[in-house]
Amino acid sequence: MKKHIIFLVVILILLTPFGCSDYLDVDAEAVKPSDEFFQTEEDAVSAVNAIYARMRTWPMVAFAYVIMQEITSDNSIKGSAQGDASFINDFDKFTFTSTQGTITDYWNGRYEGINLSNQVLSNVPDIEMNETLKARLLAEAKFTRALFYFDLVRAFGDVPMPTSVDNVLEASTVRTPKDEVYAQIIQDLTEAIDVLPESYDAANLGRATKGAARGILAKVYLYRGEWDKVLEQTSAIISSNRYGLEDNFYNVFRIPYENGKESLFEIQASAIAGNADISNSQHSQVQGVRGTNGFGWGFNIPSDDLAAAFDAAGDEVRKKVTILFKGDVTQDGDLIEGVNAGELEGVNIPRYNGKSYVPRNRQINGVNEGSEQNIRVLRYAEILLIDAEAKAQKGDVSGAATSLNLVRERVELDPIDAPTVQDIWNERRLELAMEGDRFYDLVRTGQAATVLGPQGFVTGKNEVFPVPQVMIDVTNGAIQQNNGY
């Protein structure tokens, strides 16, 4: 059942669909007025489910995600047909402005999630219900809020930070310093860790766990350069023995292996013929192989530079999984026909993102291509690389090598006995290519000016994106623009 509540998105207060009856499933029938909501345990569960459902929507996992987090990097370029969505080239060349709809989408999508989280945190405490379940639902909402704010603070720096329904108007007209935003993220995740379970039953797979919260917190501390705190979290995850690497790198991104031993957190997606509300993820569709016999639209394609980086490392395993070239046959037996080189923008040899590939035998007629595929947010391989980086930064070269080489061994690469921090950064690029981290990694490690300078990156400006112009306009300039935009 759809529920409706009032929350702030980008311009003042809007009514937005809210709620679901089954985990992450949105049923488009009926409306429950806002003054009748947040009365029962069922309402509380539905409210939290709605946050998860919001995660797989267009602003969260489609164009804004791939354009801002990968196409701005050296990993990928626009792709698709010549002239199709040509504005994407502005991001590859760093000529985008504050009026770009993609940037507004990115901002809006995450604030929609934050406001859904805040609604739970403000209203669920007053519901008479099972107290153990209540505590868990509140912890899940803290986890999701932290995740959304982490995206925002990485993308924009200082951002508005409403934390309840009571301060939403006041807090939404001023930018909170990023250090304070990080402090709130850390608080939310720390409190979530204290409550969230280690795992769930089959009916609740995909909800935030203690390991997921620890993993995101480790990543937050990585961005903060707080190495001891990073290791506190990574050590807890590793020693829990709940996670491991899939033996076959190809399987990591295939539907039968979702929510498996390598997964700390995934955005849940599903495909049911005739149900557009449930089958609404377009993450795979926008990046799928383009062409008459293709799987999608063909945007966000691996760059020449990424292909060369795999070759330089002798990394045949990850290259084959990450980059699908025209003429390849996948391990699922699909021929990648694609289109001719002259039809694509930016490449001489047609290629596509292999991690977003969904085999033909998993495609369902009548819904978005690949809409069943979950979006990987945090994998155990990244935890090992975060652990390795923190240890290398602290001078524990042997410990860094142990974690790093577990990742390398899986893809048949020789061990590095004394890895440098740069070795680990290089490994992150190859392991996590096309998964949405590369641009932010280049910025946080101080490599952006050197690596992205030829694309047009300007130091002192492009470390962050512009605040959407609509936010500046609607607040009459109370919210100010980032430097250089």
Coordinates of C-alpha atoms in Angstrom, one line a residue:
M1 CA 0.0 0.0 0.0
K2 CA 1.3 3.4 -0.8
K3 CA 1.6 5.8 2.1
H4 CA 2.0 9.6 1.7
I5 CA 3.9 11.8 4.0
I6 CA 5.2 15.4 3.7
F7 CA 9.0 16.0 3.3
L8 CA 11.4 18.4 1.8
V9 CA 13.2 17.6 -1.5
V10 CA 14.9 20.4 -3.3
I11 CA 12.3 23.1 -3.3
L12 CA 10.3 23.4 -0.1
I13 CA 7.7 20.7 0.7
L14 CA 6.4 18.1 -1.7
L15 CA 4.1 15.1 -1.4
T16 CA 5.9 11.8 -2.3
P17 CA 4.8 8.2 -2.5
F18 CA 5.8 6.3 0.5
G19 CA 5.6 2.7 1.7
C20 CA 5.2 -0.9 0.7
S21 CA 3.7 -4.1 2.0
D22 CA 6.5 -6.5 1.1
Y23 CA 10.2 -6.0 1.6
L24 CA 11.3 -3.4 -1.1
D25 CA 8.2 -4.0 -3.1
V26 CA 6.0 -1.0 -4.0
D27 CA 2.4 -1.6 -4.7
A28 CA 0.8 1.3 -6.6
E29 CA -2.7 0.8 -5.3
A30 CA -4.5 2.9 -2.6
V31 CA -3.3 5.8 -0.6
K32 CA -3.2 6.2 3.2
P33 CA -3.5 9.9 4.3
S34 CA -0.5 11.2 6.1
D35 CA -2.5 12.0 9.3
E36 CA -3.2 8.3 9.6
F37 CA 0.3 7.1 9.1
F38 CA 2.9 6.1 11.7
Q39 CA 0.3 4.5 13.9
T40 CA 1.2 0.8 13.9
E41 CA 4.0 -1.6 13.7
E42 CA 3.1 -2.3 10.1
D43 CA 3.4 1.4 9.3
A44 CA 6.9 1.5 10.8
V45 CA 8.1 -1.5 8.8
S46 CA 6.6 0.0 5.6
A47 CA 8.3 3.3 6.2
V48 CA 11.7 1.7 6.5
N49 CA 11.0 -0.5 3.4
A50 CA 10.2 2.7 1.5
I51 CA 13.7 4.0 2.1
Y52 CA 15.2 0.8 0.6
A53 CA 12.9 1.0 -2.3
R54 CA 13.9 4.6 -3.0
M55 CA 17.5 3.5 -3.3
R56 CA 16.9 1.8 -6.7
T57 CA 15.2 4.7 -8.4
W58 CA 16.4 6.7 -11.4
P59 CA 18.1 9.6 -9.4
M60 CA 20.0 7.1 -7.2
V61 CA 21.4 4.4 -9.6
A62 CA 20.9 5.5 -13.2
F63 CA 22.3 8.6 -15.1
A64 CA 23.3 10.7 -12.1
Y65 CA 25.2 7.8 -10.5
V66 CA 27.2 6.8 -13.6
I67 CA 27.8 10.3 -14.9
M68 CA 29.0 11.9 -11.7
Q69 CA 30.9 9.0 -10.2
E70 CA 32.5 7.3 -13.2
I71 CA 32.3 9.4 -16.4
T72 CA 34.1 12.3 -14.6
S73 CA 36.9 9.8 -14.0
D74 CA 39.5 8.2 -16.3
N75 CA 37.6 4.9 -16.2
S76 CA 34.8 5.6 -18.6
I77 CA 33.3 7.9 -21.3
K78 CA 29.8 8.7 -22.5
G79 CA 29.3 5.9 -25.2
S80 CA 25.9 5.3 -26.7
A81 CA 25.0 6.8 -30.1
Q82 CA 26.6 9.9 -31.5
G83 CA 24.6 12.9 -30.2
D84 CA 22.5 10.9 -27.8
A85 CA 22.4 12.7 -24.4
S86 CA 25.4 14.8 -25.6
F87 CA 25.3 16.8 -22.3
I88 CA 27.1 13.9 -20.7
N89 CA 30.3 15.0 -22.5
D90 CA 30.2 18.1 -20.3
F91 CA 31.0 15.8 -17.3
D92 CA 33.8 14.1 -19.1
K93 CA 35.3 17.5 -20.0
F94 CA 34.4 19.2 -16.7
T95 CA 32.4 21.9 -18.5
F96 CA 29.2 21.2 -16.6
T97 CA 27.3 23.9 -14.7
S98 CA 25.0 24.3 -11.7
T99 CA 21.9 24.1 -14.0
Q100 CA 22.6 20.6 -15.1
G101 CA 19.6 18.4 -14.4
T102 CA 21.9 15.4 -13.6
I103 CA 23.4 17.3 -10.7
T104 CA 19.9 18.2 -9.4
D105 CA 18.8 14.6 -9.8
Y106 CA 21.8 13.4 -7.7
W107 CA 21.0 16.0 -5.0
N108 CA 17.3 15.4 -5.0
G109 CA 17.5 11.6 -4.9
R110 CA 19.6 11.6 -1.8
Y111 CA 17.6 14.2 0.0
E112 CA 14.5 12.2 -0.7
G113 CA 16.1 9.3 1.0
I114 CA 17.3 11.4 3.9
N115 CA 13.8 12.8 4.5
L116 CA 12.3 9.3 4.4
S117 CA 15.0 8.3 7.0
N118 CA 14.2 11.3 9.1
Q119 CA 10.5 10.6 9.0
V120 CA 11.2 7.2 10.5
L121 CA 13.6 8.5 13.1
S122 CA 11.2 11.2 14.2
N123 CA 7.9 9.2 14.2
V124 CA 8.6 5.6 14.9
P125 CA 9.8 6.1 18.5
D126 CA 6.2 7.1 19.5
I127 CA 4.6 3.9 18.0
E128 CA 3.5 1.2 20.5
M129 CA 5.1 -1.9 19.0
N130 CA 7.7 -4.6 19.6
E131 CA 10.6 -2.7 21.1
T132 CA 13.3 -5.0 19.7
L133 CA 11.9 -4.5 16.2
K134 CA 11.6 -0.8 16.8
A135 CA 15.2 -0.5 17.8
R136 CA 16.3 -2.4 14.7
L137 CA 14.2 -0.2 12.3
L138 CA 15.6 3.0 13.8
A139 CA 19.1 1.6 13.4
E140 CA 18.3 0.8 9.7
A141 CA 17.1 4.4 9.2
K142 CA 20.3 5.7 10.8
F143 CA 22.4 3.5 8.4
T144 CA 20.5 4.7 5.3
R145 CA 20.7 8.4 6.4
A146 CA 24.4 8.0 6.9
L147 CA 24.8 6.4 3.5
F148 CA 22.9 9.2 1.7
Y149 CA 24.9 12.0 3.5
F150 CA 28.2 10.2 2.7
D151 CA 27.3 10.5 -1.0
L152 CA 26.3 14.2 -0.6
V153 CA 29.4 15.3 1.4
R154 CA 31.7 13.6 -1.1
A155 CA 30.0 15.2 -4.0
F156 CA 29.3 18.7 -2.7
G157 CA 31.3 19.3 0.5
D158 CA 29.3 21.4 2.9
V159 CA 25.6 20.5 2.5
P160 CA 22.3 21.2 4.3
M161 CA 21.8 18.7 7.1
P162 CA 18.2 18.2 8.4
T163 CA 18.1 15.5 11.0
S164 CA 14.5 15.4 12.0
V165 CA 11.0 16.6 10.8
D166 CA 11.3 19.4 13.3
N167 CA 14.4 21.1 11.9
V168 CA 13.9 20.4 8.2
L169 CA 13.0 23.9 7.1
E170 CA 15.6 25.6 9.2
A171 CA 18.4 23.2 8.3
S172 CA 17.6 23.1 4.6
T173 CA 18.4 26.7 4.1
V174 CA 22.0 26.6 5.3
R175 CA 25.0 24.5 4.4
T176 CA 26.5 22.6 7.3
P177 CA 30.3 22.4 7.3
K178 CA 31.4 19.0 6.0
D179 CA 33.3 18.1 9.2
E180 CA 30.0 18.4 11.0
V181 CA 28.3 16.3 8.4
Y182 CA 30.9 13.6 8.7
A183 CA 30.5 13.7 12.5
Q184 CA 26.7 13.0 12.1
I185 CA 27.5 10.2 9.6
I186 CA 29.9 8.7 12.1
Q187 CA 27.4 9.0 15.0
D188 CA 24.6 7.4 12.9
L189 CA 26.8 4.5 11.9
T190 CA 28.2 4.0 15.3
E191 CA 24.7 3.9 16.9
A192 CA 23.5 1.6 14.1
I193 CA 26.4 -0.9 14.7
D194 CA 25.3 -1.2 18.3
V195 CA 21.8 -2.4 17.3
L196 CA 21.9 -4.0 13.9
P197 CA 22.0 -7.8 13.6
E198 CA 24.8 -9.7 12.0
S199 CA 22.4 -11.3 9.5
Y200 CA 18.8 -11.8 8.6
D201 CA 16.6 -14.7 7.5
A202 CA 16.0 -15.3 3.8
A203 CA 12.9 -13.1 3.7
N204 CA 14.9 -10.0 4.8
L205 CA 18.1 -10.4 2.9
G206 CA 19.4 -7.0 1.8
R207 CA 18.6 -5.0 4.9
A208 CA 21.5 -3.2 6.6
T209 CA 23.5 -5.4 8.9
K210 CA 26.2 -4.8 11.5
G211 CA 28.8 -5.7 9.0
A212 CA 27.4 -3.2 6.4
A213 CA 27.4 -0.4 9.0
R214 CA 31.0 -1.3 10.0
G215 CA 32.0 -1.4 6.4
I216 CA 30.6 2.0 5.5
L217 CA 32.1 3.5 8.7
A218 CA 35.5 2.1 7.7
K219 CA 35.1 3.8 4.3
V220 CA 34.1 7.1 6.0
Y221 CA 37.3 6.9 8.2
L222 CA 39.3 6.1 5.0
Y223 CA 38.1 9.4 3.5
R224 CA 39.0 11.1 6.8
G225 CA 42.5 9.6 7.0
E226 CA 41.8 8.2 10.5
W227 CA 43.8 5.0 10.0
D228 CA 43.5 3.5 13.5
K229 CA 39.7 3.9 13.3
V230 CA 39.6 2.4 9.9
L231 CA 41.5 -0.7 11.2
E232 CA 39.1 -1.0 14.2
Q233 CA 36.3 -1.6 11.8
T234 CA 38.0 -3.6 9.1
S235 CA 39.5 -5.9 11.8
A236 CA 36.1 -6.5 13.2
I237 CA 34.7 -7.4 9.8
I238 CA 37.6 -9.7 8.8
S239 CA 37.7 -11.5 12.2
S240 CA 34.0 -12.1 12.1
N241 CA 34.5 -14.8 9.4
R242 CA 31.1 -13.9 8.0
Y243 CA 32.5 -12.7 4.7
G244 CA 34.8 -13.9 2.0
L245 CA 35.8 -13.5 -1.7
E246 CA 33.8 -15.4 -4.4
D247 CA 36.2 -17.8 -6.1
N248 CA 35.2 -16.6 -9.6
F249 CA 35.4 -12.8 -10.2
Y250 CA 32.7 -13.1 -12.9
N251 CA 30.2 -14.5 -10.4
V252 CA 30.5 -11.4 -8.1
F253 CA 28.2 -9.5 -10.5
R254 CA 25.8 -12.2 -11.5
I255 CA 22.3 -12.4 -10.1
P256 CA 22.5 -16.0 -8.6
Y257 CA 25.3 -14.8 -6.4
E258 CA 23.6 -11.7 -5.0
N259 CA 23.7 -11.1 -1.2
G260 CA 26.4 -13.8 -1.1
K261 CA 29.5 -14.1 1.0
E262 CA 31.3 -11.2 -0.6
S263 CA 28.4 -8.8 -0.2
L264 CA 28.2 -6.3 2.8
F265 CA 25.5 -4.2 1.2
E266 CA 23.6 -4.2 -2.1
I267 CA 20.6 -2.1 -3.3
Q268 CA 17.9 -4.7 -3.9
A269 CA 16.3 -4.9 -7.3
S270 CA 13.7 -7.2 -8.9
A271 CA 11.9 -7.8 -12.1
I272 CA 8.3 -8.9 -12.4
A273 CA 6.5 -8.7 -15.7
G274 CA 3.6 -6.2 -15.6
N275 CA 4.8 -4.5 -12.4
A276 CA 6.7 -1.4 -13.3
D277 CA 6.8 -0.1 -9.7
I278 CA 8.9 -3.1 -8.6
S279 CA 10.8 -3.5 -11.8
N280 CA 12.0 0.2 -11.8
S281 CA 15.8 -0.1 -11.5
Q282 CA 17.5 1.3 -14.6
H283 CA 21.0 0.8 -13.4
S284 CA 21.8 -2.0 -15.8
Q285 CA 19.6 -0.7 -18.6
V286 CA 21.4 2.6 -19.1
Q287 CA 24.7 0.8 -19.3
G288 CA 23.7 -2.3 -21.2
V289 CA 25.0 -3.3 -24.6
R290 CA 23.5 -1.1 -27.3
G291 CA 22.0 -2.5 -30.5
T292 CA 19.1 -4.4 -32.0
N293 CA 20.2 -7.5 -30.1
G294 CA 21.5 -5.6 -27.1
F295 CA 20.7 -5.3 -23.5
G296 CA 20.2 -1.6 -23.0
W297 CA 21.3 2.0 -24.0
G298 CA 25.0 1.7 -24.1
F299 CA 26.1 4.6 -21.9
N300 CA 29.0 4.7 -19.5
I301 CA 31.5 2.6 -21.4
P302 CA 35.0 1.7 -20.3
S303 CA 37.7 4.0 -21.5
D304 CA 40.9 3.2 -23.5
D305 CA 42.8 4.3 -20.4
L306 CA 41.1 1.7 -18.2
A307 CA 41.7 -1.0 -20.8
A308 CA 45.4 -0.1 -20.9
A309 CA 45.6 -0.1 -17.1
F310 CA 44.4 -3.7 -17.1
D311 CA 46.9 -4.6 -19.8
A312 CA 49.8 -2.9 -17.9
A313 CA 48.9 -4.9 -14.8
G314 CA 48.6 -8.2 -16.7
D315 CA 45.1 -8.4 -15.3
E316 CA 43.3 -10.5 -17.9
V317 CA 40.6 -11.8 -15.4
R318 CA 39.2 -8.5 -14.3
K319 CA 39.5 -7.0 -17.7
K320 CA 37.4 -9.7 -19.3
V321 CA 34.7 -9.3 -16.7
T322 CA 34.7 -5.5 -16.6
I323 CA 34.9 -4.8 -20.3
L324 CA 32.7 -6.5 -22.9
F325 CA 34.1 -5.9 -26.4
K326 CA 32.0 -6.3 -29.5
G327 CA 32.4 -9.9 -30.6
D328 CA 33.0 -11.3 -27.1
V329 CA 31.1 -14.3 -25.9
T330 CA 30.3 -14.2 -22.2
Q331 CA 30.5 -17.0 -19.7
D332 CA 26.7 -17.2 -19.9
G333 CA 27.0 -17.8 -23.7
D334 CA 25.8 -14.4 -25.0
L335 CA 27.4 -13.0 -28.1
I336 CA 28.1 -9.3 -27.6
E337 CA 27.0 -7.9 -31.0
G338 CA 26.8 -4.3 -30.0
V339 CA 27.0 -1.7 -32.8
N340 CA 29.6 -0.6 -35.3
A341 CA 32.4 1.8 -34.1
G342 CA 31.1 4.7 -36.2
E343 CA 27.8 4.6 -34.3
L344 CA 29.4 5.1 -30.9
E345 CA 30.7 8.3 -29.4
G346 CA 34.3 8.3 -28.2
V347 CA 35.6 4.9 -29.1
N348 CA 37.1 3.1 -32.1
I349 CA 36.4 -0.4 -30.7
P350 CA 32.9 -0.8 -29.3
R351 CA 32.9 -1.9 -25.7
Y352 CA 30.5 -1.9 -22.7
N353 CA 30.4 -2.2 -19.0
G354 CA 30.6 -5.9 -18.2
K355 CA 29.7 -5.5 -14.5
S356 CA 26.2 -4.1 -15.4
Y357 CA 25.6 -7.0 -17.9
V358 CA 22.6 -9.2 -17.2
P359 CA 22.5 -12.4 -19.4
R360 CA 19.6 -12.8 -21.9
N361 CA 18.3 -15.7 -19.8
R362 CA 17.7 -13.3 -16.9
Q363 CA 15.9 -10.7 -19.0
I364 CA 12.2 -10.4 -18.6
N365 CA 9.9 -9.0 -21.3
G366 CA 8.0 -5.9 -20.6
V367 CA 10.3 -4.4 -17.9
N368 CA 13.5 -2.4 -18.0
E369 CA 16.5 -4.4 -19.3
G370 CA 18.4 -5.9 -16.4
S371 CA 16.1 -4.5 -13.7
E372 CA 16.5 -7.6 -11.7
Q373 CA 20.2 -7.0 -11.0
N374 CA 21.2 -5.6 -7.5
I375 CA 23.5 -2.7 -7.3
R376 CA 26.7 -3.6 -5.4
V377 CA 27.4 -0.9 -2.8
L378 CA 30.1 -2.5 -0.6
R379 CA 32.0 -5.8 -1.2
Y380 CA 34.4 -7.7 1.0
A381 CA 37.2 -7.1 -1.6
E382 CA 36.9 -3.4 -0.9
I383 CA 37.1 -4.0 2.8
L384 CA 40.4 -5.9 2.3
L385 CA 41.7 -3.0 0.2
I386 CA 40.6 -0.4 2.8
D387 CA 42.4 -2.5 5.4
A388 CA 45.5 -2.7 3.2
E389 CA 45.6 1.0 2.6
A390 CA 45.2 1.9 6.3
K391 CA 48.0 -0.6 7.2
A392 CA 50.3 0.8 4.5
Q393 CA 49.6 4.4 5.7
K394 CA 50.7 3.3 9.2
G395 CA 53.8 1.5 7.9
D396 CA 52.6 -2.0 8.4
V397 CA 53.8 -3.2 5.0
S398 CA 53.5 -6.9 5.8
G399 CA 49.9 -6.5 7.0
A400 CA 49.0 -4.5 4.0
A401 CA 50.5 -7.2 1.7
T402 CA 48.4 -9.9 3.3
S403 CA 45.1 -8.1 2.7
L404 CA 46.1 -6.8 -0.8
N405 CA 47.3 -10.2 -2.0
L406 CA 44.1 -11.9 -1.1
V407 CA 42.4 -9.7 -3.7
R408 CA 45.2 -10.3 -6.2
E409 CA 45.2 -14.0 -5.8
R410 CA 41.6 -14.3 -6.7
V411 CA 42.3 -12.9 -10.2
E412 CA 45.5 -14.8 -10.7
L413 CA 48.0 -12.0 -10.2
D414 CA 51.4 -12.4 -8.5
P415 CA 51.6 -11.2 -4.9
I416 CA 53.3 -7.9 -4.1
D417 CA 55.5 -8.5 -1.0
A418 CA 56.1 -4.8 -0.1
P419 CA 53.2 -2.8 -1.5
T420 CA 53.2 0.9 -1.5
V421 CA 50.1 3.1 -1.0
Q422 CA 50.2 3.7 -4.8
D423 CA 50.1 0.0 -5.4
I424 CA 47.0 -0.3 -3.3
W425 CA 45.4 2.7 -5.1
N426 CA 46.1 1.1 -8.4
E427 CA 44.5 -2.1 -7.2
R428 CA 41.4 -0.3 -6.1
R429 CA 41.0 1.1 -9.6
L430 CA 41.2 -2.3 -11.2
E431 CA 39.1 -4.2 -8.6
L432 CA 36.3 -1.5 -8.3
A433 CA 36.3 -0.2 -11.9
M434 CA 32.8 1.0 -13.0
E435 CA 31.4 0.6 -9.5
G436 CA 31.2 4.3 -8.7
D437 CA 34.2 5.1 -6.6
R438 CA 36.9 6.2 -9.1
F439 CA 36.3 9.9 -9.2
Y440 CA 36.0 10.2 -5.4
D441 CA 39.1 8.1 -5.0
L442 CA 41.1 10.4 -7.3
V443 CA 40.0 13.4 -5.3
R444 CA 40.6 12.0 -1.8
T445 CA 44.1 10.6 -2.8
G446 CA 45.2 13.9 -4.3
Q447 CA 45.6 12.4 -7.8
A448 CA 42.7 14.2 -9.5
A449 CA 44.7 17.1 -10.8
T450 CA 47.3 14.9 -12.5
V451 CA 45.1 12.2 -13.8
L452 CA 42.1 14.3 -14.7
G453 CA 43.8 17.5 -15.7
P454 CA 43.9 16.5 -19.4
Q455 CA 40.1 16.2 -19.3
G456 CA 39.7 19.7 -17.9
F457 CA 39.8 19.2 -14.1
V458 CA 40.5 22.5 -12.4
T459 CA 42.2 22.4 -9.0
G460 CA 40.3 24.3 -6.3
K461 CA 37.0 23.9 -8.2
N462 CA 36.3 20.4 -9.5
E463 CA 37.0 18.5 -6.3
V464 CA 33.3 19.0 -5.7
F465 CA 30.3 19.5 -7.9
P466 CA 28.2 22.7 -8.0
V467 CA 25.2 23.1 -5.8
P468 CA 22.1 22.8 -7.9
Q469 CA 21.2 26.3 -9.0
V470 CA 17.6 25.7 -8.0
M471 CA 18.6 25.4 -4.4
I472 CA 20.4 28.8 -4.5
D473 CA 17.4 30.4 -6.2
V474 CA 14.7 29.0 -3.9
T475 CA 16.6 30.1 -0.8
N476 CA 17.2 33.6 -2.3
G477 CA 21.0 33.0 -2.1
A478 CA 21.0 31.8 1.6
I479 CA 22.7 28.7 0.2
Q480 CA 25.8 29.7 -1.6
Q481 CA 27.6 28.2 -4.6
N482 CA 30.8 26.2 -4.4
N483 CA 34.0 28.0 -5.5
G484 CA 34.4 28.5 -9.3
Y485 CA 30.9 27.7 -10.4

